[in-house]
Amino acid sequence: DAKTTQPPSMDCAEGRAANLPCNHSTISGNEYVYWYRQIHSQGPQYIIHGLKNNETNEMASLIITEDRKSSTLILPHATLRDTAVYYCIVTTRGATNKLIFGTGTLLAVQP
Amino acid sequence: DTGVSQDPRHKITKRGQNVTFRCDPISEHNRLYWYRQTLGQGPEFLTYFQNEAQLEKSRLLSDRFSAERPKGSFSTLEIQRTEQGDSAMYLCASSATGASGANVLTFGAGSRLTVL
């Protein structure tokens, strides 16, 4: 699986958009980008995933660059409850479905 | 269905004791995973089941660790002769097979182990 690089921490004002970057310059053609988040004292929670097209769901939007070497998770209107560690994971959709987590980005939403 | 359940949520034990954690996955999910997480780190993969078959084990899973999923439903993770380095949050997750479930894991809240 390709390695990902994320900033260790970011701040965002409540009500503003939170844009979380992820670099995955060694991504291969059959690898997907997955985002999970982990709120304090809870297990990780799936947010969104994509291959090469931009994706949007009720939680967030995922923007993947044309060369697929980086992506951005966008929380359009961050709330205090979005304070969490956000993990970007690149993996194939193989038989194992095993996810390898890095250390993620701690997003602190400020009131 | 209330999601993935783990029990106990917290366990304090003395070094050398055995501990067992239980995980009840989402009922229609046939894949089940165990992860371990220490402070400031992301979850680390330990092992994975498809139905009752244990298909993959991490090198992190020493011979003191054993996981079972006897009937393809709930799973147990046992740690024998606990060491202080085993102190961590033990997370269980489950997923469905097929394209819709690929890499979409539902995690439980975890079982926190403290070894004194």
mmCIF file of C-alpha atoms in Angstrom:
data_model
loop_
_atom_site.group_PDB
_atom_site.id
_atom_site.type_symbol
_atom_site.label_atom_id
_atom_site.label_comp_id
_atom_site.label_asym_id
_atom_site.label_seq_id
_atom_site.Cartn_x
_atom_site.Cartn_y
_atom_site.Cartn_z
ATOM 1 C CA ASP A 1 0.000 0.000 0.000
ATOM 2 C CA ALA A 2 1.173 3.518 -0.795
ATOM 3 C CA LYS A 3 2.510 5.702 2.011
ATOM 4 C CA THR A 4 0.588 8.817 2.973
ATOM 5 C CA THR A 5 1.780 12.076 4.505
ATOM 6 C CA GLN A 6 -0.512 14.290 6.569
ATOM 7 C CA PRO A 7 0.168 17.352 8.715
ATOM 8 C CA PRO A 8 0.156 16.385 12.386
ATOM 9 C CA SER A 9 -2.350 19.056 13.368
ATOM 10 C CA MET A 10 -4.629 21.773 12.023
ATOM 11 C CA ASP A 11 -7.008 24.340 13.432
ATOM 12 C CA CYS A 12 -10.308 25.457 11.978
ATOM 13 C CA ALA A 13 -12.892 27.996 13.110
ATOM 14 C CA GLU A 14 -16.347 26.671 13.836
ATOM 15 C CA GLY A 15 -18.668 27.146 10.872
ATOM 16 C CA ARG A 16 -15.832 27.437 8.396
ATOM 17 C CA ALA A 17 -14.714 24.793 5.923
ATOM 18 C CA ALA A 18 -11.973 22.463 7.106
ATOM 19 C CA ASN A 19 -9.606 21.351 4.358
ATOM 20 C CA LEU A 20 -7.407 18.425 5.335
ATOM 21 C CA PRO A 21 -4.603 17.565 2.918
ATOM 22 C CA CYS A 22 -3.031 14.194 2.252
ATOM 23 C CA ASN A 23 -0.039 13.450 0.083
ATOM 24 C CA HIS A 24 0.186 10.025 -1.545
ATOM 25 C CA SER A 25 2.704 10.536 -4.317
ATOM 26 C CA THR A 26 3.451 6.806 -4.717
ATOM 27 C CA ILE A 27 -0.163 5.776 -5.218
ATOM 28 C CA SER A 28 -0.687 3.132 -7.874
ATOM 29 C CA GLY A 29 -3.476 2.895 -10.402
ATOM 30 C CA ASN A 30 -5.609 0.394 -8.498
ATOM 31 C CA GLU A 31 -5.342 2.051 -5.102
ATOM 32 C CA TYR A 32 -8.189 3.956 -3.505
ATOM 33 C CA VAL A 33 -8.030 6.846 -1.047
ATOM 34 C CA TYR A 34 -9.992 6.293 2.168
ATOM 35 C CA TRP A 35 -10.631 8.739 4.983
ATOM 36 C CA TYR A 36 -11.516 7.794 8.522
ATOM 37 C CA ARG A 37 -11.718 9.900 11.660
ATOM 38 C CA GLN A 38 -11.389 9.079 15.331
ATOM 39 C CA ILE A 39 -13.060 11.203 17.935
ATOM 40 C CA HIS A 40 -11.484 11.027 21.378
ATOM 41 C CA SER A 41 -12.233 7.772 23.225
ATOM 42 C CA GLN A 42 -14.095 6.296 20.257
ATOM 43 C CA GLY A 43 -13.180 3.866 17.503
ATOM 44 C CA PRO A 44 -12.382 5.157 14.015
ATOM 45 C CA GLN A 45 -15.317 6.079 11.795
ATOM 46 C CA TYR A 46 -15.451 5.760 8.018
ATOM 47 C CA ILE A 47 -15.984 9.057 6.202
ATOM 48 C CA ILE A 48 -15.528 8.683 2.461
ATOM 49 C CA HIS A 49 -13.402 7.082 -0.234
ATOM 50 C CA GLY A 50 -12.560 7.584 -3.895
ATOM 51 C CA LEU A 51 -10.435 6.361 -6.780
ATOM 52 C CA LYS A 52 -9.966 9.309 -9.094
ATOM 53 C CA ASN A 53 -13.207 11.241 -9.255
ATOM 54 C CA ASN A 54 -14.249 13.727 -6.620
ATOM 55 C CA GLU A 55 -16.742 12.299 -4.178
ATOM 56 C CA THR A 56 -19.299 13.830 -1.844
ATOM 57 C CA ASN A 57 -21.522 12.381 0.829
ATOM 58 C CA GLU A 58 -23.443 13.681 3.795
ATOM 59 C CA MET A 59 -20.301 13.976 5.874
ATOM 60 C CA ALA A 60 -17.662 15.400 3.571
ATOM 61 C CA SER A 61 -16.232 15.916 0.112
ATOM 62 C CA LEU A 62 -13.104 14.285 -1.248
ATOM 63 C CA ILE A 63 -11.078 16.076 -3.887
ATOM 64 C CA ILE A 64 -8.398 13.998 -5.629
ATOM 65 C CA THR A 65 -5.899 15.750 -7.896
ATOM 66 C CA GLU A 66 -5.757 14.717 -11.526
ATOM 67 C CA ASP A 67 -2.402 12.978 -11.063
ATOM 68 C CA ARG A 68 -3.838 11.311 -7.915
ATOM 69 C CA LYS A 69 -0.731 12.171 -5.931
ATOM 70 C CA SER A 70 -2.654 14.123 -3.335
ATOM 71 C CA SER A 71 -6.151 14.614 -2.016
ATOM 72 C CA THR A 72 -8.109 16.932 0.256
ATOM 73 C CA LEU A 73 -10.909 16.064 2.608
ATOM 74 C CA ILE A 74 -13.338 18.931 2.994
ATOM 75 C CA LEU A 75 -15.731 19.342 5.902
ATOM 76 C CA PRO A 76 -17.890 22.174 4.562
ATOM 77 C CA HIS A 77 -19.103 23.636 7.853
ATOM 78 C CA ALA A 78 -16.979 22.379 10.708
ATOM 79 C CA THR A 79 -18.542 22.046 14.141
ATOM 80 C CA LEU A 80 -16.953 21.410 17.519
ATOM 81 C CA ARG A 81 -18.000 17.762 17.167
ATOM 82 C CA ASP A 82 -15.708 17.447 14.157
ATOM 83 C CA THR A 83 -12.673 17.766 16.418
ATOM 84 C CA ALA A 84 -10.908 14.457 15.846
ATOM 85 C CA VAL A 85 -7.892 12.733 14.334
ATOM 86 C CA TYR A 86 -8.395 12.288 10.598
ATOM 87 C CA TYR A 87 -6.661 9.408 8.844
ATOM 88 C CA CYS A 88 -5.946 9.252 5.112
ATOM 89 C CA ILE A 89 -5.348 5.673 3.940
ATOM 90 C CA VAL A 90 -4.407 4.447 0.500
ATOM 91 C CA THR A 91 -5.087 0.818 -0.274
ATOM 92 C CA THR A 92 -6.256 -1.608 -2.878
ATOM 93 C CA ARG A 93 -9.736 -2.999 -2.585
ATOM 94 C CA GLY A 94 -8.319 -6.435 -2.117
ATOM 95 C CA ALA A 95 -9.641 -9.522 -0.489
ATOM 96 C CA THR A 96 -8.314 -8.615 2.928
ATOM 97 C CA ASN A 97 -9.853 -5.182 3.320
ATOM 98 C CA LYS A 98 -7.086 -4.580 5.851
ATOM 99 C CA LEU A 99 -6.446 -0.920 6.597
ATOM 100 C CA ILE A 100 -3.059 0.419 7.659
ATOM 101 C CA PHE A 101 -3.395 3.587 9.710
ATOM 102 C CA GLY A 102 -0.748 6.279 10.058
ATOM 103 C CA THR A 103 -0.765 8.927 12.765
ATOM 104 C CA GLY A 104 -3.274 11.182 10.993
ATOM 105 C CA THR A 105 -4.096 14.865 11.416
ATOM 106 C CA LEU A 106 -5.545 16.190 14.643
ATOM 107 C CA LEU A 107 -8.173 18.715 13.608
ATOM 108 C CA ALA A 108 -9.112 21.132 16.376
ATOM 109 C CA VAL A 109 -12.273 23.098 15.643
ATOM 110 C CA GLN A 110 -12.203 26.340 17.604
ATOM 111 C CA PRO A 111 -15.349 28.134 18.804
ATOM 112 C CA ASP B 1 -28.469 -3.472 15.209
ATOM 113 C CA THR B 2 -26.452 -1.189 17.441
ATOM 114 C CA GLY B 3 -23.097 -1.565 15.724
ATOM 115 C CA VAL B 4 -19.963 -3.299 16.934
ATOM 116 C CA SER B 5 -19.951 -4.047 20.657
ATOM 117 C CA GLN B 6 -16.870 -4.663 22.746
ATOM 118 C CA ASP B 7 -16.623 -5.916 26.294
ATOM 119 C CA PRO B 8 -15.251 -4.979 28.721
ATOM 120 C CA ARG B 9 -14.665 -1.321 27.967
ATOM 121 C CA HIS B 10 -11.946 -1.101 30.570
ATOM 122 C CA LYS B 11 -9.752 -3.753 32.145
ATOM 123 C CA ILE B 12 -7.041 -3.277 34.750
ATOM 124 C CA THR B 13 -4.913 -6.292 35.477
ATOM 125 C CA LYS B 14 -1.627 -7.207 37.070
ATOM 126 C CA ARG B 15 1.344 -8.279 35.047
ATOM 127 C CA GLY B 16 1.291 -11.990 34.365
ATOM 128 C CA GLN B 17 -2.479 -12.363 34.425
ATOM 129 C CA ASN B 18 -4.544 -13.475 31.450
ATOM 130 C CA VAL B 19 -7.238 -11.254 29.961
ATOM 131 C CA THR B 20 -9.931 -11.862 27.379
ATOM 132 C CA PHE B 21 -11.832 -9.338 25.287
ATOM 133 C CA ARG B 22 -15.036 -10.012 23.412
ATOM 134 C CA CYS B 23 -16.292 -8.438 20.215
ATOM 135 C CA ASP B 24 -19.792 -8.717 18.762
ATOM 136 C CA PRO B 25 -19.748 -7.494 15.166
ATOM 137 C CA ILE B 26 -22.611 -6.203 13.063
ATOM 138 C CA SER B 27 -24.691 -9.312 12.436
ATOM 139 C CA GLU B 28 -24.564 -9.330 8.652
ATOM 140 C CA HIS B 29 -20.813 -8.646 8.497
ATOM 141 C CA ASN B 30 -18.699 -11.731 7.903
ATOM 142 C CA ARG B 31 -15.313 -10.031 8.257
ATOM 143 C CA LEU B 32 -13.908 -9.170 11.651
ATOM 144 C CA TYR B 33 -10.688 -7.384 12.561
ATOM 145 C CA TRP B 34 -8.691 -6.717 15.702
ATOM 146 C CA TYR B 35 -6.479 -3.669 16.053
ATOM 147 C CA ARG B 36 -4.347 -2.309 18.877
ATOM 148 C CA GLN B 37 -3.827 1.382 19.540
ATOM 149 C CA THR B 38 -1.383 3.047 21.884
ATOM 150 C CA LEU B 39 -1.409 6.690 22.908
ATOM 151 C CA GLY B 40 -0.645 9.074 20.059
ATOM 152 C CA GLN B 41 -0.509 6.354 17.434
ATOM 153 C CA GLY B 42 -2.955 5.169 14.832
ATOM 154 C CA PRO B 43 -4.550 1.737 15.177
ATOM 155 C CA GLU B 44 -2.231 -1.189 14.344
ATOM 156 C CA PHE B 45 -3.630 -4.254 12.593
ATOM 157 C CA LEU B 46 -3.456 -7.460 14.606
ATOM 158 C CA THR B 47 -5.584 -10.077 12.884
ATOM 159 C CA TYR B 48 -8.516 -10.664 10.553
ATOM 160 C CA PHE B 49 -11.264 -13.270 10.196
ATOM 161 C CA GLN B 50 -13.573 -14.111 7.385
ATOM 162 C CA ASN B 51 -16.403 -16.040 8.963
ATOM 163 C CA GLU B 52 -14.691 -18.417 11.389
ATOM 164 C CA ALA B 53 -11.398 -18.599 9.498
ATOM 165 C CA GLN B 54 -8.475 -16.541 10.739
ATOM 166 C CA LEU B 55 -6.903 -15.482 7.464
ATOM 167 C CA GLU B 56 -4.143 -13.124 8.505
ATOM 168 C CA LYS B 57 -2.104 -12.386 11.614
ATOM 169 C CA SER B 58 0.287 -9.509 12.120
ATOM 170 C CA ARG B 59 3.792 -10.057 13.425
ATOM 171 C CA LEU B 60 2.604 -7.919 16.336
ATOM 172 C CA LEU B 61 0.461 -10.848 17.429
ATOM 173 C CA SER B 62 2.961 -12.716 19.583
ATOM 174 C CA ASP B 63 2.354 -16.254 20.802
ATOM 175 C CA ARG B 64 0.828 -14.810 23.983
ATOM 176 C CA PHE B 65 -2.053 -13.493 21.894
ATOM 177 C CA SER B 66 -4.791 -15.685 20.500
ATOM 178 C CA ALA B 67 -7.972 -14.747 18.717
ATOM 179 C CA GLU B 68 -10.936 -16.910 17.890
ATOM 180 C CA ARG B 69 -14.223 -16.593 16.108
ATOM 181 C CA PRO B 70 -15.709 -20.028 16.699
ATOM 182 C CA LYS B 71 -19.035 -19.751 14.925
ATOM 183 C CA GLY B 72 -18.319 -16.874 12.633
ATOM 184 C CA SER B 73 -20.188 -14.460 14.847
ATOM 185 C CA PHE B 74 -18.572 -13.004 17.986
ATOM 186 C CA SER B 75 -14.829 -13.074 18.496
ATOM 187 C CA THR B 76 -12.517 -13.206 21.493
ATOM 188 C CA LEU B 77 -8.992 -11.900 21.873
ATOM 189 C CA GLU B 78 -7.019 -13.439 24.717
ATOM 190 C CA ILE B 79 -3.718 -12.179 26.033
ATOM 191 C CA GLN B 80 -1.808 -14.581 28.240
ATOM 192 C CA ARG B 81 0.834 -13.597 30.793
ATOM 193 C CA THR B 82 0.196 -9.901 30.235
ATOM 194 C CA GLU B 83 3.100 -7.475 30.185
ATOM 195 C CA GLN B 84 3.081 -3.731 30.795
ATOM 196 C CA GLY B 85 3.742 -3.214 27.101
ATOM 197 C CA ASP B 86 0.366 -4.780 26.356
ATOM 198 C CA SER B 87 -1.350 -1.725 27.810
ATOM 199 C CA ALA B 88 -3.342 -0.278 24.934
ATOM 200 C CA MET B 89 -6.782 0.151 23.445
ATOM 201 C CA TYR B 90 -7.918 -2.998 21.646
ATOM 202 C CA LEU B 91 -10.284 -2.194 18.809
ATOM 203 C CA CYS B 92 -12.568 -4.563 16.971
ATOM 204 C CA ALA B 93 -14.080 -3.823 13.579
ATOM 205 C CA SER B 94 -16.299 -5.616 11.127
ATOM 206 C CA SER B 95 -17.114 -5.255 7.469
ATOM 207 C CA ALA B 96 -19.210 -6.796 4.751
ATOM 208 C CA THR B 97 -17.779 -8.511 1.721
ATOM 209 C CA GLY B 98 -18.311 -7.318 -1.798
ATOM 210 C CA ALA B 99 -17.774 -3.953 -3.409
ATOM 211 C CA SER B 100 -20.069 -2.102 -1.052
ATOM 212 C CA GLY B 101 -18.153 -3.291 1.980
ATOM 213 C CA ALA B 102 -14.660 -3.042 0.600
ATOM 214 C CA ASN B 103 -12.436 -1.335 3.154
ATOM 215 C CA VAL B 104 -15.457 0.170 4.928
ATOM 216 C CA LEU B 105 -14.903 -0.984 8.463
ATOM 217 C CA THR B 106 -17.223 -0.297 11.358
ATOM 218 C CA PHE B 107 -15.282 -0.056 14.602
ATOM 219 C CA GLY B 108 -16.359 -0.635 18.144
ATOM 220 C CA ALA B 109 -15.515 1.770 20.941
ATOM 221 C CA GLY B 110 -12.629 -0.401 22.066
ATOM 222 C CA SER B 111 -11.472 -2.182 25.190
ATOM 223 C CA ARG B 112 -8.818 -0.320 27.148
ATOM 224 C CA LEU B 113 -6.287 -2.534 28.891
ATOM 225 C CA THR B 114 -4.042 -1.304 31.676
ATOM 226 C CA VAL B 115 -1.387 -3.708 32.934
ATOM 227 C CA LEU B 116 0.088 -2.757 36.290
#
